[in-house]
PDB file of C-alpha atoms and ligand atoms in Angstrom:
ATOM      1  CA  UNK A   2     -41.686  -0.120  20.395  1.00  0.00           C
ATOM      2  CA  UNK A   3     -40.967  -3.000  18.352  1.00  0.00           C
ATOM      3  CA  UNK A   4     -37.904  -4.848  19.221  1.00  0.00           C
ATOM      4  CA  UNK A   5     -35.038  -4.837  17.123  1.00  0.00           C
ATOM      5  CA  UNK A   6     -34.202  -7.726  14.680  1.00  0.00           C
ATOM      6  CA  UNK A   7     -30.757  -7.291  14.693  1.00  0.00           C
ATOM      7  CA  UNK A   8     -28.484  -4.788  17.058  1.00  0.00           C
ATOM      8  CA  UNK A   9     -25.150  -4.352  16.760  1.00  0.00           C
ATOM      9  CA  UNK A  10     -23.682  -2.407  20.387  1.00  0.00           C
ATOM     10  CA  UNK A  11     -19.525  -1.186  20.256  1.00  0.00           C
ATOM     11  CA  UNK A  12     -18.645  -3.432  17.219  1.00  0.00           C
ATOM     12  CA  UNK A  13     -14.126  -3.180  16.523  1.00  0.00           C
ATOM     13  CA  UNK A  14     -12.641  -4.758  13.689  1.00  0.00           C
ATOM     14  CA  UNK A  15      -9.226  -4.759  12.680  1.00  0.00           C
ATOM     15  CA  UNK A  16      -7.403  -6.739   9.740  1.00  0.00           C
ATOM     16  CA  UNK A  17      -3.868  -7.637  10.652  1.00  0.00           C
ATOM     17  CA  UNK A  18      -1.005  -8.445   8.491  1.00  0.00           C
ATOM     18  CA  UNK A  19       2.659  -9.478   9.395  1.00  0.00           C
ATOM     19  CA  UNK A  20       3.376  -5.588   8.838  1.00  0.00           C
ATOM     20  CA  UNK A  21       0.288  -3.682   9.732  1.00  0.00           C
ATOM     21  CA  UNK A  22      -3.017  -3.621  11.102  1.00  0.00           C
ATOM     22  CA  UNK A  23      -5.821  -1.553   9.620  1.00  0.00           C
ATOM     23  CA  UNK A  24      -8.879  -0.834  12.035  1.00  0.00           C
ATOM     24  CA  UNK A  25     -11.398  -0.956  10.076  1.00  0.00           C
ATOM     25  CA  UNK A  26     -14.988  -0.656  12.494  1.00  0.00           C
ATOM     26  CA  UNK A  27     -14.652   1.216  15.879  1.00  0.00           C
ATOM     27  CA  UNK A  28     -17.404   0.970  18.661  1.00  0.00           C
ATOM     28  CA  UNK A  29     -20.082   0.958  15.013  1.00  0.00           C
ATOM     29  CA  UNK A  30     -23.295   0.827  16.948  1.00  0.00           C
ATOM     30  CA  UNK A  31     -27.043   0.499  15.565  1.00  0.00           C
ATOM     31  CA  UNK A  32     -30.493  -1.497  15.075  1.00  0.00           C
ATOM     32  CA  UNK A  33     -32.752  -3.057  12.879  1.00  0.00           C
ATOM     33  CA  UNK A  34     -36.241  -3.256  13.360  1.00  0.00           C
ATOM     34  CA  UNK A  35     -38.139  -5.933  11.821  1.00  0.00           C
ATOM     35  CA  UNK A  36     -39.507  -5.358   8.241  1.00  0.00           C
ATOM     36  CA  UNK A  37     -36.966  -1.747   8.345  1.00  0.00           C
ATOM     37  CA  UNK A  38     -35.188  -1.168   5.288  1.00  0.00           C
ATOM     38  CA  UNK A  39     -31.979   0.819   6.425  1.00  0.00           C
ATOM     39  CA  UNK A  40     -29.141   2.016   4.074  1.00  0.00           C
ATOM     40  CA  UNK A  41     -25.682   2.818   5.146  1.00  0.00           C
ATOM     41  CA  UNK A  42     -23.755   5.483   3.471  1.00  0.00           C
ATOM     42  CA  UNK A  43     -20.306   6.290   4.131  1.00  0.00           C
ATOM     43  CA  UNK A  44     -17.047   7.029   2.055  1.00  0.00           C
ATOM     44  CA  UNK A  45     -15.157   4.344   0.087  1.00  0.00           C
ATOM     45  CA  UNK A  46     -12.776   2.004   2.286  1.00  0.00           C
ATOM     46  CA  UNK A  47     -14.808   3.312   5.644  1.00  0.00           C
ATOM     47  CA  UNK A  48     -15.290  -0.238   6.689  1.00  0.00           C
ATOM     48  CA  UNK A  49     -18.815  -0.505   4.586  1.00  0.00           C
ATOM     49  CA  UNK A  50     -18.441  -4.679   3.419  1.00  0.00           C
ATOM     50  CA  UNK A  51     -16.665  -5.285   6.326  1.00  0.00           C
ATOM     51  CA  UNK A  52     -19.663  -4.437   8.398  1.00  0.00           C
ATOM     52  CA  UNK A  53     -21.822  -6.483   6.493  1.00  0.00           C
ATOM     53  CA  UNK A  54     -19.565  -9.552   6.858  1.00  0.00           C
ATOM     54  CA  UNK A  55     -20.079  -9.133  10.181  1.00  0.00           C
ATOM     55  CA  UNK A  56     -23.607  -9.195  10.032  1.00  0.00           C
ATOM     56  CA  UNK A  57     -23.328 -12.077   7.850  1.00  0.00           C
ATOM     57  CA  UNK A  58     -21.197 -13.648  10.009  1.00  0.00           C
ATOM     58  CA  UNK A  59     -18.243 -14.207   7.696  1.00  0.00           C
ATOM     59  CA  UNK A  60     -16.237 -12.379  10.196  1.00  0.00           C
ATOM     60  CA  UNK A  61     -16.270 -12.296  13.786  1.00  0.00           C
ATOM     61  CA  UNK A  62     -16.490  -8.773  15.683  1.00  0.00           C
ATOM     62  CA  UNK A  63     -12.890  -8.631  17.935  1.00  0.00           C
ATOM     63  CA  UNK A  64     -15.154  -6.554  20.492  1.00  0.00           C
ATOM     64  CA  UNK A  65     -19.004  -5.624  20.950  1.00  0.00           C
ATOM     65  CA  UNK A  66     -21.636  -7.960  19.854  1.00  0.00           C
ATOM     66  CA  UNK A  67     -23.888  -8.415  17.702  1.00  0.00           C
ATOM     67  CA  UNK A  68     -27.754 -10.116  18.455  1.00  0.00           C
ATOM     68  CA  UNK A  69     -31.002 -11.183  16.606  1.00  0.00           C
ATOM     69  CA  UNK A  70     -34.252 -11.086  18.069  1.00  0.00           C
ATOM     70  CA  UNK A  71     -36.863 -12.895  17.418  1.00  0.00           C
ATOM     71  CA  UNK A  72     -40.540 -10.594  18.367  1.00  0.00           C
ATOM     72  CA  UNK A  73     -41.309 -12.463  21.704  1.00  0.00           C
ATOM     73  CA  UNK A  74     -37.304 -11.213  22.286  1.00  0.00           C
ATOM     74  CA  UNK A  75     -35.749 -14.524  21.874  1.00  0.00           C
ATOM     75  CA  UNK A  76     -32.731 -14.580  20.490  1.00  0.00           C
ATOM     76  CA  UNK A  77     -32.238 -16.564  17.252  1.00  0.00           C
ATOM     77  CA  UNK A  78     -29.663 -16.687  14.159  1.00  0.00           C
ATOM     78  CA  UNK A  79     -31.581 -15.433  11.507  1.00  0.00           C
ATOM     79  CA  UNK A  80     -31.617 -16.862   7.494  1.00  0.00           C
ATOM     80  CA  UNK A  81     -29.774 -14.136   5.942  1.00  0.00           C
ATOM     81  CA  UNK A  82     -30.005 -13.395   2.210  1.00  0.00           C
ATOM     82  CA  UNK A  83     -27.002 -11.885   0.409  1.00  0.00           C
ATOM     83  CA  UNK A  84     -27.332  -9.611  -2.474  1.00  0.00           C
ATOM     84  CA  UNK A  85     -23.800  -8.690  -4.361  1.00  0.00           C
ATOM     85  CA  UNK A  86     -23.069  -5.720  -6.690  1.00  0.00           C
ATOM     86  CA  UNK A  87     -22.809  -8.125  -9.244  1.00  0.00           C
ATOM     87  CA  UNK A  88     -25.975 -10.927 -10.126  1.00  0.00           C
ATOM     88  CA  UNK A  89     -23.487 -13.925  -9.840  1.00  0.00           C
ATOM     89  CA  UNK A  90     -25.679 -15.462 -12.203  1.00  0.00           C
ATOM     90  CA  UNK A  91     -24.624 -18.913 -13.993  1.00  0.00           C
ATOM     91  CA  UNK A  92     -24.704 -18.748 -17.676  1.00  0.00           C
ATOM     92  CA  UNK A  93     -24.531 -22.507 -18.146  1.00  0.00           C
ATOM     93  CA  UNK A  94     -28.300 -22.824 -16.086  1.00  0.00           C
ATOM     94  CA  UNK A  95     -31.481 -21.249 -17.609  1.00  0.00           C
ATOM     95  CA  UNK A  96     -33.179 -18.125 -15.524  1.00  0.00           C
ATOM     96  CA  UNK A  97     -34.900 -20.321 -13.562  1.00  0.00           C
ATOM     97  CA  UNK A  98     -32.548 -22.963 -12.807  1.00  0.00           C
ATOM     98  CA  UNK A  99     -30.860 -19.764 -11.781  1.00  0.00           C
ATOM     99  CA  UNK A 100     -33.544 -19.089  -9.526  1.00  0.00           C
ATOM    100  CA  UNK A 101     -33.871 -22.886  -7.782  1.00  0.00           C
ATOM    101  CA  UNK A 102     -30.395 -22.876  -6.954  1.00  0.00           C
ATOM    102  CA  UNK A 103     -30.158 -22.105  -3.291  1.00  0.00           C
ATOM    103  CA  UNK A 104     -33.270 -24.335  -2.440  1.00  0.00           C
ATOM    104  CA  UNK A 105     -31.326 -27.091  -4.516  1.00  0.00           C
ATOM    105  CA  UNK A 106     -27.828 -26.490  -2.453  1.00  0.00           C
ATOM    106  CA  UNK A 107     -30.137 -26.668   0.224  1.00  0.00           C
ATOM    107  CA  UNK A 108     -32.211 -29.784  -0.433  1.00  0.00           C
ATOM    108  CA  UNK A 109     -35.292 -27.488  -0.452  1.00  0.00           C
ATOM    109  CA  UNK A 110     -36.891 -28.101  -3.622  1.00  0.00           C
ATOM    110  CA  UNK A 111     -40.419 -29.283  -2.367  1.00  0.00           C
ATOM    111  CA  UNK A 112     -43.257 -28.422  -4.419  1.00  0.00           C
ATOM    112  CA  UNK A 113     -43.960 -25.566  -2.075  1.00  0.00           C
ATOM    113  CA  UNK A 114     -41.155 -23.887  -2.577  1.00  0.00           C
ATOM    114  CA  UNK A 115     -40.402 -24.239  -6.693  1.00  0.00           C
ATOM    115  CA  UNK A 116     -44.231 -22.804  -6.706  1.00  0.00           C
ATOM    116  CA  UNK A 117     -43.363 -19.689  -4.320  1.00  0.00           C
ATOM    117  CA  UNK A 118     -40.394 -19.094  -7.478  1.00  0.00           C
ATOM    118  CA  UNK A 119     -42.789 -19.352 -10.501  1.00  0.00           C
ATOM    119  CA  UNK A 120     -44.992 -16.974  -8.317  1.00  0.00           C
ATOM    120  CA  UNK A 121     -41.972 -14.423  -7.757  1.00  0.00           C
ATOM    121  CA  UNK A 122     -41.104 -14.909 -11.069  1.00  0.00           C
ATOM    122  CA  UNK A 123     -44.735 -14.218 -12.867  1.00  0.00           C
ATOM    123  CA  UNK A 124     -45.286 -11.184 -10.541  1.00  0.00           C
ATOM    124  CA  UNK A 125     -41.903  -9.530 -11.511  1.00  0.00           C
ATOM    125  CA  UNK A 126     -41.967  -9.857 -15.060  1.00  0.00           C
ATOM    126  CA  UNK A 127     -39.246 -12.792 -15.426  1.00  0.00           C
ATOM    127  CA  UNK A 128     -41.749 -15.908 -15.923  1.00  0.00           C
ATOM    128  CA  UNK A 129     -41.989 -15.621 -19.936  1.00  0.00           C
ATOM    129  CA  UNK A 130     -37.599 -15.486 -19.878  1.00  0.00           C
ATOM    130  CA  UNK A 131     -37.338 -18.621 -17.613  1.00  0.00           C
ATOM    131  CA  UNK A 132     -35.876 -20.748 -20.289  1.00  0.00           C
ATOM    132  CA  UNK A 133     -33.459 -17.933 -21.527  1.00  0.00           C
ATOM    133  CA  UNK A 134     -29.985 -17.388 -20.240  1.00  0.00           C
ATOM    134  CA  UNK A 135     -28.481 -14.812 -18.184  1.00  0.00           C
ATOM    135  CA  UNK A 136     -26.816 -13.451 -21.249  1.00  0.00           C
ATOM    136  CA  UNK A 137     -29.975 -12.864 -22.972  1.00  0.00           C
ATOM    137  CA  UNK A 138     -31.549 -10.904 -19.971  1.00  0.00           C
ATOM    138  CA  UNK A 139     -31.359  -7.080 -19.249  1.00  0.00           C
ATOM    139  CA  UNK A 140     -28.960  -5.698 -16.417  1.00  0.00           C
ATOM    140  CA  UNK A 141     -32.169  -5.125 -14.520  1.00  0.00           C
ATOM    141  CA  UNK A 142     -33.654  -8.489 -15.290  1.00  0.00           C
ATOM    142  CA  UNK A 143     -30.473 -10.224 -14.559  1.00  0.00           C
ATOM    143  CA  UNK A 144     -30.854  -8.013 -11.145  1.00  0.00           C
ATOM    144  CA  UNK A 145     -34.539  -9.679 -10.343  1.00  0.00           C
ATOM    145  CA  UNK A 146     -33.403 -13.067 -10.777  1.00  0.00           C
ATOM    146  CA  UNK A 147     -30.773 -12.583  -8.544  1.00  0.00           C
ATOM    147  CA  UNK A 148     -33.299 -11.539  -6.083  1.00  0.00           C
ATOM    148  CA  UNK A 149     -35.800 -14.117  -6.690  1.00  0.00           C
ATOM    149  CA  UNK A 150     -32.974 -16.414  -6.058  1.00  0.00           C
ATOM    150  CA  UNK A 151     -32.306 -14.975  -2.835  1.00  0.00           C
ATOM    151  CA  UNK A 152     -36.105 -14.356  -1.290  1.00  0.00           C
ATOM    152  CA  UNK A 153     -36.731 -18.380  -2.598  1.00  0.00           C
ATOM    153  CA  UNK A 154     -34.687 -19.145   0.528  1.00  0.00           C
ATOM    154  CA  UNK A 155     -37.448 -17.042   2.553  1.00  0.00           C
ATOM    155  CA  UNK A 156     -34.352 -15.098   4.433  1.00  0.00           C
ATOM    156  CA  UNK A 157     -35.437 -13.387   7.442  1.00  0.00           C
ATOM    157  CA  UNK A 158     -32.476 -10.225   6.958  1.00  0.00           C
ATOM    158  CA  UNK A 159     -31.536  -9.329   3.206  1.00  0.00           C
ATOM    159  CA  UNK A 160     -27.667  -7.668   3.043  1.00  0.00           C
ATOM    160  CA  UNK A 161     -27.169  -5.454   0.256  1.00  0.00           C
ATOM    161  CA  UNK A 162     -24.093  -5.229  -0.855  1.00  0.00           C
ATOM    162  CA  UNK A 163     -23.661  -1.852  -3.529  1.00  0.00           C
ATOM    163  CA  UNK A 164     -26.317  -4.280  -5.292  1.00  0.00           C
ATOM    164  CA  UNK A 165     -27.018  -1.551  -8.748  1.00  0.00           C
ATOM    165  CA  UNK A 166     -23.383  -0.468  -8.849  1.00  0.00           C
ATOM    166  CA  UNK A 167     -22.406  -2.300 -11.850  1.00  0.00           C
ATOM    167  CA  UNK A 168     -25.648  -1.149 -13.809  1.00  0.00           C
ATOM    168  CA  UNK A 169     -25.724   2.416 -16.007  1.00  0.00           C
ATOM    169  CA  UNK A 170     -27.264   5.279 -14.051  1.00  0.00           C
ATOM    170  CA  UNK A 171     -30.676   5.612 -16.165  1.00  0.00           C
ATOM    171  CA  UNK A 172     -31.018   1.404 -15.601  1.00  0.00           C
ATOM    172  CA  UNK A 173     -29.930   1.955 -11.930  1.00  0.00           C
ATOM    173  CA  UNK A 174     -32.825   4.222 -10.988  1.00  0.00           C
ATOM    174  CA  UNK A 175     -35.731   2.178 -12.446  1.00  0.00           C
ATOM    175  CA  UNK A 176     -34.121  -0.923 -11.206  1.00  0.00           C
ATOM    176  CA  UNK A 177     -33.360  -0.010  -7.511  1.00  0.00           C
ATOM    177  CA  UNK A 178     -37.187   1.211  -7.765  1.00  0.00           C
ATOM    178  CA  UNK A 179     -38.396  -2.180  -8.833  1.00  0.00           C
ATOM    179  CA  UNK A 180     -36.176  -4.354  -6.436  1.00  0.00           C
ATOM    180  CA  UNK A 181     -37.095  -1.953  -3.032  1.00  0.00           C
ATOM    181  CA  UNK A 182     -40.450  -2.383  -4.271  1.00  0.00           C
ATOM    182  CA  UNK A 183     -39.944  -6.088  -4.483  1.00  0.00           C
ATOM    183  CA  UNK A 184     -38.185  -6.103  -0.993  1.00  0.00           C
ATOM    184  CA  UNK A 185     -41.162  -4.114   0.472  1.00  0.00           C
ATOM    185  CA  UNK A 186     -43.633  -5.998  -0.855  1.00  0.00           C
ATOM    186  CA  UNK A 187     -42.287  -9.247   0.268  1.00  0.00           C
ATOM    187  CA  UNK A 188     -42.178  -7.999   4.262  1.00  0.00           C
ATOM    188  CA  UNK A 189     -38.570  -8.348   4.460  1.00  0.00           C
ATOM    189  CA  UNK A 190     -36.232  -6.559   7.441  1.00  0.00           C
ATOM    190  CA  UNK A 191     -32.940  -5.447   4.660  1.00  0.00           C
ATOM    191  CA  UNK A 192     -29.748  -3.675   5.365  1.00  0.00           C
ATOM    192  CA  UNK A 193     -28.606  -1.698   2.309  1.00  0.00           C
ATOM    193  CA  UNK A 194     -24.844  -0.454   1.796  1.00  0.00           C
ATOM    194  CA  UNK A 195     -24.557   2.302  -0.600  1.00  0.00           C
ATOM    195  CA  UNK A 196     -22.271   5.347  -1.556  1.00  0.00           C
ATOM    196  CA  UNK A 197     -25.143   6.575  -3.671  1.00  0.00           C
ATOM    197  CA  UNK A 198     -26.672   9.095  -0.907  1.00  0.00           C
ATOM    198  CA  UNK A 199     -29.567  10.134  -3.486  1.00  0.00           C
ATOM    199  CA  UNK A 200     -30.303   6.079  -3.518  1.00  0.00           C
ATOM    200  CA  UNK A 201     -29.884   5.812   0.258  1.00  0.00           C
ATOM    201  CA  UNK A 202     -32.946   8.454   0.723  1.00  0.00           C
ATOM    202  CA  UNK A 203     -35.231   7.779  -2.134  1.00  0.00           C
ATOM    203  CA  UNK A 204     -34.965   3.647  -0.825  1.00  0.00           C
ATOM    204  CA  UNK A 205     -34.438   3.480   3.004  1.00  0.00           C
ATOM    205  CA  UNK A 206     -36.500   3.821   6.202  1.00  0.00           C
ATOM    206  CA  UNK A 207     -33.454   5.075   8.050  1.00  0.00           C
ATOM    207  CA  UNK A 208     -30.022   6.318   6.557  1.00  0.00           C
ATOM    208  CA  UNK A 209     -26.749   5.759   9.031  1.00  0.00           C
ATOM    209  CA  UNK A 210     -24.111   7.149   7.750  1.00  0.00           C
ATOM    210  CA  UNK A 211     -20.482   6.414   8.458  1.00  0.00           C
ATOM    211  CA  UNK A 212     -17.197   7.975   9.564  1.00  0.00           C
ATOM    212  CA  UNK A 213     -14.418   7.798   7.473  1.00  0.00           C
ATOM    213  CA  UNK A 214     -12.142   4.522   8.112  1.00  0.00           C
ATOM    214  CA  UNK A 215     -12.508   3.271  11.088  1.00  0.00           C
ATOM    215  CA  UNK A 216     -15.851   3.572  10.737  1.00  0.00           C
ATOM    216  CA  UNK A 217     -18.384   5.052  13.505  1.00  0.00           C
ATOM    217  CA  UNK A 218     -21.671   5.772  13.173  1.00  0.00           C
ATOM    218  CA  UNK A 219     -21.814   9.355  12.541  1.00  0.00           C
ATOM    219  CA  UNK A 220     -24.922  10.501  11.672  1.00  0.00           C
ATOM    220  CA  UNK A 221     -28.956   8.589  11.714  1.00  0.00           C
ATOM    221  CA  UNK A 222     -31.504   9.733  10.640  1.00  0.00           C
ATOM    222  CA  UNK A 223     -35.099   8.148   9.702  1.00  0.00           C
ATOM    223  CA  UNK A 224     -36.747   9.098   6.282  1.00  0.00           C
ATOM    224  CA  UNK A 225     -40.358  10.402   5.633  1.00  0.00           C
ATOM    225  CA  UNK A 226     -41.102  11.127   1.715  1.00  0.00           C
ATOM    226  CA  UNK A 227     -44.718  12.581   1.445  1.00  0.00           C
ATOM    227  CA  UNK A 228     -45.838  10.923  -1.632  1.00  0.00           C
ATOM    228  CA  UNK A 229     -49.179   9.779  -1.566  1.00  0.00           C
ATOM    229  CA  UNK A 230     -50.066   5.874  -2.246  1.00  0.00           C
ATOM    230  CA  UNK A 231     -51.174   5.662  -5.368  1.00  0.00           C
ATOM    231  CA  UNK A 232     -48.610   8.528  -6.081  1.00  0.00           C
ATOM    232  CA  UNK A 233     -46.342   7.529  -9.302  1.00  0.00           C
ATOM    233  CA  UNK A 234     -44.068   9.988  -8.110  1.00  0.00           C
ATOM    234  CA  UNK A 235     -40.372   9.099  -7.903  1.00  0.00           C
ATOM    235  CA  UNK A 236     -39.789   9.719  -4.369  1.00  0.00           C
ATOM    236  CA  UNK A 237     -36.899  11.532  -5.614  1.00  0.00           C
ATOM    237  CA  UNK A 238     -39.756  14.623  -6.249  1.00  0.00           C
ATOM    238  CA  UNK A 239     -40.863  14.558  -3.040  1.00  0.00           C
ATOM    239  CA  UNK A 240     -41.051  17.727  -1.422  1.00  0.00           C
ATOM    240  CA  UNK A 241     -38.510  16.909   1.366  1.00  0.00           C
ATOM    241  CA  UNK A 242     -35.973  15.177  -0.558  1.00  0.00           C
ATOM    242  CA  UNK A 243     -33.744  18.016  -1.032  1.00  0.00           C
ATOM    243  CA  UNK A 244     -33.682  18.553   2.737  1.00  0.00           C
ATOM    244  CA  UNK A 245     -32.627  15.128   3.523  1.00  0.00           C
ATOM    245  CA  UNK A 246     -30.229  15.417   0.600  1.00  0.00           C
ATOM    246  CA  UNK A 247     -28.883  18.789   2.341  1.00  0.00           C
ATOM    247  CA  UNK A 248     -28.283  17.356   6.033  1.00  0.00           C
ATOM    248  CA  UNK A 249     -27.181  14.206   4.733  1.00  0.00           C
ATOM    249  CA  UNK A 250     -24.491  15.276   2.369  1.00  0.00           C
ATOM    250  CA  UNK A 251     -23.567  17.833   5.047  1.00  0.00           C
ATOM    251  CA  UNK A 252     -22.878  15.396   7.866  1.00  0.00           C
ATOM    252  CA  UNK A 253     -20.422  13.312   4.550  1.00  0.00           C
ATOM    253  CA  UNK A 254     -18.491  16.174   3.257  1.00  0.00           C
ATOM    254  CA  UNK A 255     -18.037  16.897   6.901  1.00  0.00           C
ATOM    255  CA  UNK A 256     -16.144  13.654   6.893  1.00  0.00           C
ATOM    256  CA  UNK A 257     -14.465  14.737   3.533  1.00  0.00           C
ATOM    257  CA  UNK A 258     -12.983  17.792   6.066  1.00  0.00           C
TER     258      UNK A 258
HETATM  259  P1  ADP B  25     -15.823  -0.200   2.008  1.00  0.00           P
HETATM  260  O1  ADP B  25     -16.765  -1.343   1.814  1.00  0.00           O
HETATM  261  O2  ADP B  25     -16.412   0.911   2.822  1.00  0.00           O
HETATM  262  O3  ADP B  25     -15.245   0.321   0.738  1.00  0.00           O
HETATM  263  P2  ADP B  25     -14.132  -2.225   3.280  1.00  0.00           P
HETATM  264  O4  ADP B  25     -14.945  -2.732   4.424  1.00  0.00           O
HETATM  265  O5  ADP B  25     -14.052  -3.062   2.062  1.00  0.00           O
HETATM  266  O6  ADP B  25     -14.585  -0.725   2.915  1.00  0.00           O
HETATM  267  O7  ADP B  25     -12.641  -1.994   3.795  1.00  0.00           O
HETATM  268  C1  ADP B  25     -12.349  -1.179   4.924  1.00  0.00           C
HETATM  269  C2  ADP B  25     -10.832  -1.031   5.038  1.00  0.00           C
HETATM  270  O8  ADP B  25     -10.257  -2.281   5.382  1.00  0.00           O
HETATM  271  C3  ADP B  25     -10.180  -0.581   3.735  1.00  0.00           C
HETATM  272  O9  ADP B  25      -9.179   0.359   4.054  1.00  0.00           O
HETATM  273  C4  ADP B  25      -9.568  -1.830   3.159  1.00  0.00           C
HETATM  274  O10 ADP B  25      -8.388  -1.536   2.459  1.00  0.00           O
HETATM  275  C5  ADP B  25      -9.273  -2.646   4.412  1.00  0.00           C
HETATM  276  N1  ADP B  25      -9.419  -4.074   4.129  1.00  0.00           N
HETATM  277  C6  ADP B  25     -10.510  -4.685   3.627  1.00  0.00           C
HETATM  278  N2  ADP B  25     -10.304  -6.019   3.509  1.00  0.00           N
HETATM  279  C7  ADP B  25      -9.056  -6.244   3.970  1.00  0.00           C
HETATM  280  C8  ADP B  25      -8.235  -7.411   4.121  1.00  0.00           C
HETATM  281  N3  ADP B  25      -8.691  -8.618   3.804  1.00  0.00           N
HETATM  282  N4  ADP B  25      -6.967  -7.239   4.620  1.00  0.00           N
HETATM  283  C9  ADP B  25      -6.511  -6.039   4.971  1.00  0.00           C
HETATM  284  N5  ADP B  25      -7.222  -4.890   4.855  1.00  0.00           N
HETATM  285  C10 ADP B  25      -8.480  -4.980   4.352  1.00  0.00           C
END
């Protein structure tokens, strides 16, 4: 058994105001395996974001705790790469300066590293559109570059926040095709928060899916699409996608009870 990359064990969060508090996370408890793509599902306001800023470690957890392991089982804090529902791209700085900025905030823009972009960038379609502007990009172009932008910083642990919710439906299915491809591809462990259960299954490794608020994990279950490799099926044909569809949607409208 590989061990985990990131485990979270009895994780509580409450916000408090001078009136209320609102729990928002009780006793959430799960893993990561290294290279896993998992998606979390659960109703809106469950405590989805503020799990991930927990992860990210914009917030601190008031109880449980969280760990990253390293393979050897070290522990370690891990880069993390943040993806947003929307691209956060600058319209003032071409697509690629677009692309550079992290490693630039970061004093990282060796050689090395502005070659890995151009690379990202030529295998994913953007390199002829580096000199354009956001504006004159596609939804699902502007959605690459803000993914190139985040892998340049070679994050260990990608957080995915809702990242295709601001695109149509017929652009969100080719595009959150294209980017798990990308993710896959590049080797990378990612954590993906979605209320798009069809997404969830047709994307993840594993789907966890969440109480109602506070959040607990509910339900887990791992994914297993039959498609063959050179298949250009969408998994959403695969023979066992209805079933996952089924149990999943069960254990939600559960919640909805
Ligand atoms: P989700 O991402 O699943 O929609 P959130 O994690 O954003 O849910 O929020 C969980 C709950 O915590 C919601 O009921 C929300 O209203 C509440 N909440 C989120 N942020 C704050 C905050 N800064 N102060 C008080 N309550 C908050």
């Amino acid at each position: 058994m590989p061990k985990p990359l990131l485990e979270l064990k009895d994780i509580s969060y409450s916000y408090h105001s001078l009136l209320a508090e609102t729990p928002a996370l009780s006793h959430v408890s799960f893993h990561i395996n290294p290279g896993e793509f998992v998606a979390i599902v659960g109703p809106s306001g469950c405590g989805k974001s503020t799990l991930l800023s927990i992860v990210a470690g914009l917030l601190a957890p008031e109880e449980g705790t969280i760990s990253f392991q390293n393979p050897d089982g070290s522990l370690h804090y891990p880069k993390i790469g943040y993806m947003l529902q929307r691209d956060h791209l600058f319209e003032w700085r071409t697509v690629y300066q677009n692309a550079v900025l992290g490693l630039e905030i970061k004093k990282q823009l060796t050689p090395e590293n502005i070659e890995n972009v151009l690379k990202l960038m030529k295998d994913y379609d953007l390199y002829k559109f580096k000199d354009k502007k956001p504006s004159e990009l596609s939804g699902g172009m502007k959605q690459r570059a803000a993914l190139i932008r985040t892998l340049a910083l070679n994050p260990t642990l990608l957080l995915l926040d809702e990242p295709f919710s601001a695109l149509d439906y017929q652009t969100r299915l080719t595009v959150s095709a294209d980017i798990c491809q990308i993710i896959r591809k590049s080797g990378k462990t990612a954590l993906l928060i979605t209320h798009d259960l069809s997404e969830a299954i047709s994307l993840a490794d594993r789907v966890i899916i969440l109480s109602h608020r506070p959040a607990t994990v509910k339900f887990e279950v791992p994914i297993h699409l039959s498609l063959p490799e050179d298949s250009s099926l969408a998994p959403r044909n695969a023979p066992e996608f209805q079933y996952y569809f089924n149990l999943l949607w069960e254990a939600l409208s559960d919640e909805k009870k």
